[in-house]
């Protein structure tokens, strides 16, 4: 029997951890790595959790990756948290 896939969240729907990450990134003035973002967001330094949240954000255009391993909030991400 095949596994059921979870329904995808809409592009504007976001959980509490995701919102913490975006808000923390918006406060940062320069691109940052997952460890630094986790500390700023108050998430235990489980960078995998941050990395897992950032992938869909990249796909939706909410964050940008100017350099490998560093992320910054995009204009669309800033609009979403305001």
PDB file of N, CA and C in Angstrom:
ATOM      1  N   UNK A   1       0.850  -1.174   0.000  1.00  0.00           N
ATOM      2  CA  UNK A   1       0.000   0.000   0.000  1.00  0.00           C
ATOM      3  C   UNK A   1       0.899   1.241   0.000  1.00  0.00           C
ATOM      4  N   UNK A   2       0.697   2.159  -0.938  1.00  0.00           N
ATOM      5  CA  UNK A   2       1.563   3.335  -1.019  1.00  0.00           C
ATOM      6  C   UNK A   2       1.324   4.296   0.142  1.00  0.00           C
ATOM      7  N   UNK A   3       2.358   5.029   0.475  1.00  0.00           N
ATOM      8  CA  UNK A   3       2.259   6.040   1.532  1.00  0.00           C
ATOM      9  C   UNK A   3       1.450   7.223   1.027  1.00  0.00           C
ATOM     10  N   UNK A   4       0.724   7.815   1.912  1.00  0.00           N
ATOM     11  CA  UNK A   4      -0.011   9.023   1.551  1.00  0.00           C
ATOM     12  C   UNK A   4       0.892  10.225   1.740  1.00  0.00           C
ATOM     13  N   UNK A   5       0.868  11.098   0.793  1.00  0.00           N
ATOM     14  CA  UNK A   5       1.654  12.322   0.903  1.00  0.00           C
ATOM     15  C   UNK A   5       0.851  13.346   1.685  1.00  0.00           C
ATOM     16  N   UNK A   6       1.549  14.128   2.479  1.00  0.00           N
ATOM     17  CA  UNK A   6       0.891  15.206   3.201  1.00  0.00           C
ATOM     18  C   UNK A   6       0.497  16.288   2.210  1.00  0.00           C
ATOM     19  N   UNK A   7      -0.597  16.953   2.513  1.00  0.00           N
ATOM     20  CA  UNK A   7      -1.001  18.058   1.662  1.00  0.00           C
ATOM     21  C   UNK A   7       0.019  19.177   1.788  1.00  0.00           C
ATOM     22  N   UNK A   8       0.394  19.730   0.675  1.00  0.00           N
ATOM     23  CA  UNK A   8       1.350  20.839   0.685  1.00  0.00           C
ATOM     24  C   UNK A   8       0.678  22.072   1.268  1.00  0.00           C
ATOM     25  N   UNK A   9       1.437  22.806   2.062  1.00  0.00           N
ATOM     26  CA  UNK A   9       0.921  24.049   2.614  1.00  0.00           C
ATOM     27  C   UNK A   9       0.894  25.092   1.513  1.00  0.00           C
ATOM     28  N   UNK A  10      -0.024  26.013   1.636  1.00  0.00           N
ATOM     29  CA  UNK A  10      -0.068  27.082   0.645  1.00  0.00           C
ATOM     30  C   UNK A  10       1.188  27.928   0.770  1.00  0.00           C
ATOM     31  N   UNK A  11       1.452  28.714  -0.244  1.00  0.00           N
ATOM     32  CA  UNK A  11       2.696  29.483  -0.270  1.00  0.00           C
ATOM     33  C   UNK A  11       2.778  30.496   0.868  1.00  0.00           C
ATOM     34  N   UNK A  12       1.641  30.925   1.413  1.00  0.00           N
ATOM     35  CA  UNK A  12       1.678  31.914   2.487  1.00  0.00           C
ATOM     36  C   UNK A  12       1.527  31.290   3.870  1.00  0.00           C
ATOM     37  N   UNK A  13       1.196  30.014   3.931  1.00  0.00           N
ATOM     38  CA  UNK A  13       1.017  29.343   5.210  1.00  0.00           C
ATOM     39  C   UNK A  13       2.377  28.923   5.756  1.00  0.00           C
ATOM     40  N   UNK A  14       2.616  29.205   7.041  1.00  0.00           N
ATOM     41  CA  UNK A  14       3.920  28.904   7.609  1.00  0.00           C
ATOM     42  C   UNK A  14       3.767  28.542   9.083  1.00  0.00           C
ATOM     43  N   UNK A  15       4.603  27.628   9.561  1.00  0.00           N
ATOM     44  CA  UNK A  15       4.532  27.255  10.968  1.00  0.00           C
ATOM     45  C   UNK A  15       5.340  28.238  11.822  1.00  0.00           C
ATOM     46  N   UNK A  16       5.253  28.045  13.137  1.00  0.00           N
ATOM     47  CA  UNK A  16       5.890  28.962  14.089  1.00  0.00           C
ATOM     48  C   UNK A  16       7.412  28.995  13.935  1.00  0.00           C
ATOM     49  N   UNK A  17       8.031  27.843  13.756  1.00  0.00           N
ATOM     50  CA  UNK A  17       9.489  27.781  13.620  1.00  0.00           C
ATOM     51  C   UNK A  17       9.930  28.506  12.353  1.00  0.00           C
ATOM     52  N   UNK A  18       9.210  28.293  11.275  1.00  0.00           N
ATOM     53  CA  UNK A  18       9.535  28.968  10.025  1.00  0.00           C
ATOM     54  C   UNK A  18       9.463  30.476  10.163  1.00  0.00           C
ATOM     55  N   UNK A  19       8.435  30.960  10.858  1.00  0.00           N
ATOM     56  CA  UNK A  19       8.291  32.404  11.052  1.00  0.00           C
ATOM     57  C   UNK A  19       9.415  32.948  11.933  1.00  0.00           C
ATOM     58  N   UNK A  20       9.813  32.195  12.970  1.00  0.00           N
ATOM     59  CA  UNK A  20      10.940  32.614  13.816  1.00  0.00           C
ATOM     60  C   UNK A  20      12.208  32.761  12.982  1.00  0.00           C
ATOM     61  N   UNK A  21      12.429  31.802  12.095  1.00  0.00           N
ATOM     62  CA  UNK A  21      13.624  31.824  11.252  1.00  0.00           C
ATOM     63  C   UNK A  21      13.602  33.041  10.337  1.00  0.00           C
ATOM     64  N   UNK A  22      12.468  33.281   9.675  1.00  0.00           N
ATOM     65  CA  UNK A  22      12.387  34.432   8.767  1.00  0.00           C
ATOM     66  C   UNK A  22      12.572  35.749   9.507  1.00  0.00           C
ATOM     67  N   UNK A  23      11.957  35.877  10.684  1.00  0.00           N
ATOM     68  CA  UNK A  23      12.096  37.118  11.459  1.00  0.00           C
ATOM     69  C   UNK A  23      13.535  37.325  11.910  1.00  0.00           C
ATOM     70  N   UNK A  24      14.186  36.256  12.343  1.00  0.00           N
ATOM     71  CA  UNK A  24      15.586  36.360  12.767  1.00  0.00           C
ATOM     72  C   UNK A  24      16.470  36.772  11.599  1.00  0.00           C
ATOM     73  N   UNK A  25      16.211  36.208  10.438  1.00  0.00           N
ATOM     74  CA  UNK A  25      17.003  36.554   9.256  1.00  0.00           C
ATOM     75  C   UNK A  25      16.778  38.004   8.851  1.00  0.00           C
ATOM     76  N   UNK A  26      15.556  38.496   9.010  1.00  0.00           N
ATOM     77  CA  UNK A  26      15.247  39.879   8.645  1.00  0.00           C
ATOM     78  C   UNK A  26      16.012  40.865   9.523  1.00  0.00           C
ATOM     79  N   UNK A  27      16.290  40.482  10.770  1.00  0.00           N
ATOM     80  CA  UNK A  27      17.048  41.347  11.683  1.00  0.00           C
ATOM     81  C   UNK A  27      18.530  41.386  11.334  1.00  0.00           C
ATOM     82  N   UNK A  28      18.998  40.390  10.625  1.00  0.00           N
ATOM     83  CA  UNK A  28      20.413  40.316  10.262  1.00  0.00           C
ATOM     84  C   UNK A  28      20.651  41.165   9.018  1.00  0.00           C
ATOM     85  N   UNK A  29      21.729  41.903   9.029  1.00  0.00           N
ATOM     86  CA  UNK A  29      22.018  42.812   7.919  1.00  0.00           C
ATOM     87  C   UNK A  29      22.856  42.164   6.821  1.00  0.00           C
ATOM     88  N   UNK A  30      23.429  41.018   7.100  1.00  0.00           N
ATOM     89  CA  UNK A  30      24.301  40.351   6.132  1.00  0.00           C
ATOM     90  C   UNK A  30      23.900  38.879   6.019  1.00  0.00           C
ATOM     91  N   UNK A  31      24.266  38.229   4.924  1.00  0.00           N
ATOM     92  CA  UNK A  31      23.991  36.799   4.794  1.00  0.00           C
ATOM     93  C   UNK A  31      24.608  36.015   5.956  1.00  0.00           C
ATOM     94  N   UNK A  32      23.922  34.953   6.372  1.00  0.00           N
ATOM     95  CA  UNK A  32      24.388  34.168   7.516  1.00  0.00           C
ATOM     96  C   UNK A  32      24.203  32.683   7.252  1.00  0.00           C
ATOM     97  N   UNK A  33      24.970  31.880   7.967  1.00  0.00           N
ATOM     98  CA  UNK A  33      24.867  30.433   7.890  1.00  0.00           C
ATOM     99  C   UNK A  33      23.768  29.917   8.800  1.00  0.00           C
ATOM    100  N   UNK A  34      23.454  28.642   8.661  1.00  0.00           N
ATOM    101  CA  UNK A  34      22.360  28.034   9.420  1.00  0.00           C
ATOM    102  C   UNK A  34      22.584  28.081  10.931  1.00  0.00           C
ATOM    103  N   UNK A  35      23.815  27.880  11.385  1.00  0.00           N
ATOM    104  CA  UNK A  35      24.102  27.920  12.818  1.00  0.00           C
ATOM    105  C   UNK A  35      23.820  29.283  13.417  1.00  0.00           C
ATOM    106  N   UNK A  36      24.243  30.322  12.724  1.00  0.00           N
ATOM    107  CA  UNK A  36      24.016  31.689  13.193  1.00  0.00           C
ATOM    108  C   UNK A  36      22.522  32.030  13.170  1.00  0.00           C
ATOM    109  N   UNK A  37      21.832  31.588  12.140  1.00  0.00           N
ATOM    110  CA  UNK A  37      20.389  31.825  12.044  1.00  0.00           C
ATOM    111  C   UNK A  37      19.663  31.110  13.183  1.00  0.00           C
ATOM    112  N   UNK A  38      20.058  29.872  13.483  1.00  0.00           N
ATOM    113  CA  UNK A  38      19.442  29.104  14.571  1.00  0.00           C
ATOM    114  C   UNK A  38      19.617  29.821  15.905  1.00  0.00           C
ATOM    115  N   UNK A  39      20.826  30.320  16.170  1.00  0.00           N
ATOM    116  CA  UNK A  39      21.074  31.049  17.426  1.00  0.00           C
ATOM    117  C   UNK A  39      20.198  32.285  17.516  1.00  0.00           C
ATOM    118  N   UNK A  40      20.141  33.054  16.447  1.00  0.00           N
ATOM    119  CA  UNK A  40      19.366  34.294  16.438  1.00  0.00           C
ATOM    120  C   UNK A  40      17.877  34.015  16.608  1.00  0.00           C
ATOM    121  N   UNK A  41      17.400  32.901  16.055  1.00  0.00           N
ATOM    122  CA  UNK A  41      15.978  32.549  16.131  1.00  0.00           C
ATOM    123  C   UNK A  41      15.613  31.880  17.452  1.00  0.00           C
ATOM    124  N   UNK A  42      16.620  31.538  18.259  1.00  0.00           N
ATOM    125  CA  UNK A  42      16.351  30.880  19.528  1.00  0.00           C
ATOM    126  C   UNK A  42      16.008  29.412  19.375  1.00  0.00           C
ATOM    127  N   UNK A  43      16.463  28.829  18.280  1.00  0.00           N
ATOM    128  CA  UNK A  43      16.237  27.405  18.024  1.00  0.00           C
ATOM    129  C   UNK A  43      17.485  26.668  18.479  1.00  0.00           C
ATOM    130  N   UNK A  44      17.341  25.558  19.204  1.00  0.00           N
ATOM    131  CA  UNK A  44      18.544  24.804  19.557  1.00  0.00           C
ATOM    132  C   UNK A  44      19.362  24.564  18.293  1.00  0.00           C
ATOM    133  N   UNK A  45      20.654  24.616  18.426  1.00  0.00           N
ATOM    134  CA  UNK A  45      21.514  24.612  17.240  1.00  0.00           C
ATOM    135  C   UNK A  45      21.415  23.328  16.426  1.00  0.00           C
ATOM    136  N   UNK A  46      20.220  23.030  16.032  1.00  0.00           N
ATOM    137  CA  UNK A  46      19.985  21.924  15.104  1.00  0.00           C
ATOM    138  C   UNK A  46      19.938  22.536  13.711  1.00  0.00           C
ATOM    139  N   UNK A  47      21.089  22.675  13.114  1.00  0.00           N
ATOM    140  CA  UNK A  47      21.141  23.341  11.819  1.00  0.00           C
ATOM    141  C   UNK A  47      20.367  22.581  10.754  1.00  0.00           C
ATOM    142  N   UNK A  48      20.164  21.284  10.963  1.00  0.00           N
ATOM    143  CA  UNK A  48      19.369  20.526   9.995  1.00  0.00           C
ATOM    144  C   UNK A  48      17.931  21.022   9.962  1.00  0.00           C
ATOM    145  N   UNK A  49      17.414  21.421  11.123  1.00  0.00           N
ATOM    146  CA  UNK A  49      16.055  21.950  11.177  1.00  0.00           C
ATOM    147  C   UNK A  49      15.977  23.256  10.393  1.00  0.00           C
ATOM    148  N   UNK A  50      16.971  24.111  10.566  1.00  0.00           N
ATOM    149  CA  UNK A  50      17.008  25.374   9.829  1.00  0.00           C
ATOM    150  C   UNK A  50      17.176  25.099   8.340  1.00  0.00           C
ATOM    151  N   UNK A  51      18.087  24.220   7.998  1.00  0.00           N
ATOM    152  CA  UNK A  51      18.316  23.883   6.594  1.00  0.00           C
ATOM    153  C   UNK A  51      17.038  23.350   5.956  1.00  0.00           C
ATOM    154  N   UNK A  52      16.331  22.499   6.673  1.00  0.00           N
ATOM    155  CA  UNK A  52      15.084  21.940   6.159  1.00  0.00           C
ATOM    156  C   UNK A  52      14.016  22.990   5.922  1.00  0.00           C
ATOM    157  N   UNK A  53      13.995  24.030   6.734  1.00  0.00           N
ATOM    158  CA  UNK A  53      13.031  25.116   6.557  1.00  0.00           C
ATOM    159  C   UNK A  53      13.453  26.049   5.430  1.00  0.00           C
ATOM    160  N   UNK A  54      14.757  26.221   5.236  1.00  0.00           N
ATOM    161  CA  UNK A  54      15.230  27.172   4.234  1.00  0.00           C
ATOM    162  C   UNK A  54      15.024  26.683   2.802  1.00  0.00           C
ATOM    163  N   UNK A  55      15.068  25.383   2.588  1.00  0.00           N
ATOM    164  CA  UNK A  55      14.881  24.862   1.221  1.00  0.00           C
ATOM    165  C   UNK A  55      13.561  25.322   0.600  1.00  0.00           C
ATOM    166  N   UNK A  56      12.426  25.111   1.288  1.00  0.00           N
ATOM    167  CA  UNK A  56      11.171  25.593   0.690  1.00  0.00           C
ATOM    168  C   UNK A  56      11.126  27.116   0.580  1.00  0.00           C
ATOM    169  N   UNK A  57      11.763  27.810   1.523  1.00  0.00           N
ATOM    170  CA  UNK A  57      11.804  29.274   1.449  1.00  0.00           C
ATOM    171  C   UNK A  57      12.538  29.718   0.191  1.00  0.00           C
ATOM    172  N   UNK A  58      13.618  29.024  -0.141  1.00  0.00           N
ATOM    173  CA  UNK A  58      14.357  29.323  -1.376  1.00  0.00           C
ATOM    174  C   UNK A  58      13.464  29.089  -2.591  1.00  0.00           C
ATOM    175  N   UNK A  59      12.768  27.967  -2.597  1.00  0.00           N
ATOM    176  CA  UNK A  59      11.894  27.629  -3.723  1.00  0.00           C
ATOM    177  C   UNK A  59      10.763  28.638  -3.899  1.00  0.00           C
ATOM    178  N   UNK A  60      10.284  29.203  -2.788  1.00  0.00           N
ATOM    179  CA  UNK A  60       9.190  30.179  -2.836  1.00  0.00           C
ATOM    180  C   UNK A  60       9.696  31.604  -3.043  1.00  0.00           C
ATOM    181  N   UNK A  61      11.013  31.791  -3.023  1.00  0.00           N
ATOM    182  CA  UNK A  61      11.575  33.124  -3.219  1.00  0.00           C
ATOM    183  C   UNK A  61      11.572  33.987  -1.969  1.00  0.00           C
ATOM    184  N   UNK A  62      11.408  33.370  -0.786  1.00  0.00           N
ATOM    185  CA  UNK A  62      11.382  34.138   0.459  1.00  0.00           C
ATOM    186  C   UNK A  62      12.780  34.438   0.989  1.00  0.00           C
ATOM    187  N   UNK A  63      13.744  33.630   0.621  1.00  0.00           N
ATOM    188  CA  UNK A  63      15.144  33.869   0.985  1.00  0.00           C
ATOM    189  C   UNK A  63      16.010  33.696  -0.259  1.00  0.00           C
ATOM    190  N   UNK A  64      17.201  34.263  -0.188  1.00  0.00           N
ATOM    191  CA  UNK A  64      18.168  34.149  -1.276  1.00  0.00           C
ATOM    192  C   UNK A  64      19.445  33.547  -0.726  1.00  0.00           C
ATOM    193  N   UNK A  65      20.228  32.945  -1.605  1.00  0.00           N
ATOM    194  CA  UNK A  65      21.501  32.351  -1.206  1.00  0.00           C
ATOM    195  C   UNK A  65      22.601  33.003  -2.055  1.00  0.00           C
ATOM    196  N   UNK A  66      23.149  34.130  -1.551  1.00  0.00           N
ATOM    197  CA  UNK A  66      24.180  34.823  -2.324  1.00  0.00           C
ATOM    198  C   UNK A  66      25.477  34.034  -2.437  1.00  0.00           C
ATOM    199  N   UNK A  67      25.780  33.240  -1.416  1.00  0.00           N
ATOM    200  CA  UNK A  67      26.969  32.385  -1.420  1.00  0.00           C
ATOM    201  C   UNK A  67      26.575  31.029  -0.867  1.00  0.00           C
ATOM    202  N   UNK A  68      27.330  30.016  -1.222  1.00  0.00           N
ATOM    203  CA  UNK A  68      27.031  28.670  -0.733  1.00  0.00           C
ATOM    204  C   UNK A  68      27.052  28.660   0.797  1.00  0.00           C
ATOM    205  N   UNK A  69      25.977  28.162   1.389  1.00  0.00           N
ATOM    206  CA  UNK A  69      25.892  28.033   2.842  1.00  0.00           C
ATOM    207  C   UNK A  69      25.484  29.293   3.574  1.00  0.00           C
ATOM    208  N   UNK A  70      25.176  30.366   2.856  1.00  0.00           N
ATOM    209  CA  UNK A  70      24.747  31.608   3.494  1.00  0.00           C
ATOM    210  C   UNK A  70      23.427  32.063   2.886  1.00  0.00           C
ATOM    211  N   UNK A  71      22.565  32.585   3.745  1.00  0.00           N
ATOM    212  CA  UNK A  71      21.222  32.958   3.329  1.00  0.00           C
ATOM    213  C   UNK A  71      20.880  34.355   3.823  1.00  0.00           C
ATOM    214  N   UNK A  72      19.976  35.013   3.099  1.00  0.00           N
ATOM    215  CA  UNK A  72      19.476  36.326   3.493  1.00  0.00           C
ATOM    216  C   UNK A  72      18.013  36.415   3.062  1.00  0.00           C
ATOM    217  N   UNK A  73      17.226  37.188   3.792  1.00  0.00           N
ATOM    218  CA  UNK A  73      15.808  37.338   3.473  1.00  0.00           C
ATOM    219  C   UNK A  73      15.641  38.168   2.202  1.00  0.00           C
ATOM    220  N   UNK A  74      14.767  37.727   1.320  1.00  0.00           N
ATOM    221  CA  UNK A  74      14.482  38.470   0.087  1.00  0.00           C
ATOM    222  C   UNK A  74      13.404  39.521   0.362  1.00  0.00           C
ATOM    223  N   UNK A  75      13.124  40.332  -0.638  1.00  0.00           N
ATOM    224  CA  UNK A  75      12.051  41.330  -0.510  1.00  0.00           C
ATOM    225  C   UNK A  75      10.711  40.648  -0.236  1.00  0.00           C
ATOM    226  N   UNK A  76      10.455  39.536  -0.908  1.00  0.00           N
ATOM    227  CA  UNK A  76       9.200  38.798  -0.697  1.00  0.00           C
ATOM    228  C   UNK A  76       9.109  38.275   0.738  1.00  0.00           C
ATOM    229  N   UNK A  77      10.232  37.815   1.291  1.00  0.00           N
ATOM    230  CA  UNK A  77      10.258  37.339   2.669  1.00  0.00           C
ATOM    231  C   UNK A  77      10.002  38.456   3.660  1.00  0.00           C
ATOM    232  N   UNK A  78      10.575  39.623   3.392  1.00  0.00           N
ATOM    233  CA  UNK A  78      10.359  40.780   4.263  1.00  0.00           C
ATOM    234  C   UNK A  78       8.895  41.212   4.240  1.00  0.00           C
ATOM    235  N   UNK A  79       8.269  41.182   3.071  1.00  0.00           N
ATOM    236  CA  UNK A  79       6.852  41.551   2.961  1.00  0.00           C
ATOM    237  C   UNK A  79       5.974  40.577   3.742  1.00  0.00           C
ATOM    238  N   UNK A  80       6.329  39.306   3.717  1.00  0.00           N
ATOM    239  CA  UNK A  80       5.524  38.282   4.384  1.00  0.00           C
ATOM    240  C   UNK A  80       5.505  38.464   5.900  1.00  0.00           C
ATOM    241  N   UNK A  81       6.616  38.864   6.484  1.00  0.00           N
ATOM    242  CA  UNK A  81       6.667  38.959   7.949  1.00  0.00           C
ATOM    243  C   UNK A  81       6.137  40.286   8.480  1.00  0.00           C
ATOM    244  N   UNK A  82       5.880  41.225   7.605  1.00  0.00           N
ATOM    245  CA  UNK A  82       5.349  42.526   8.068  1.00  0.00           C
ATOM    246  C   UNK A  82       3.852  42.525   8.110  1.00  0.00           C
TER     247      UNK A  82
END
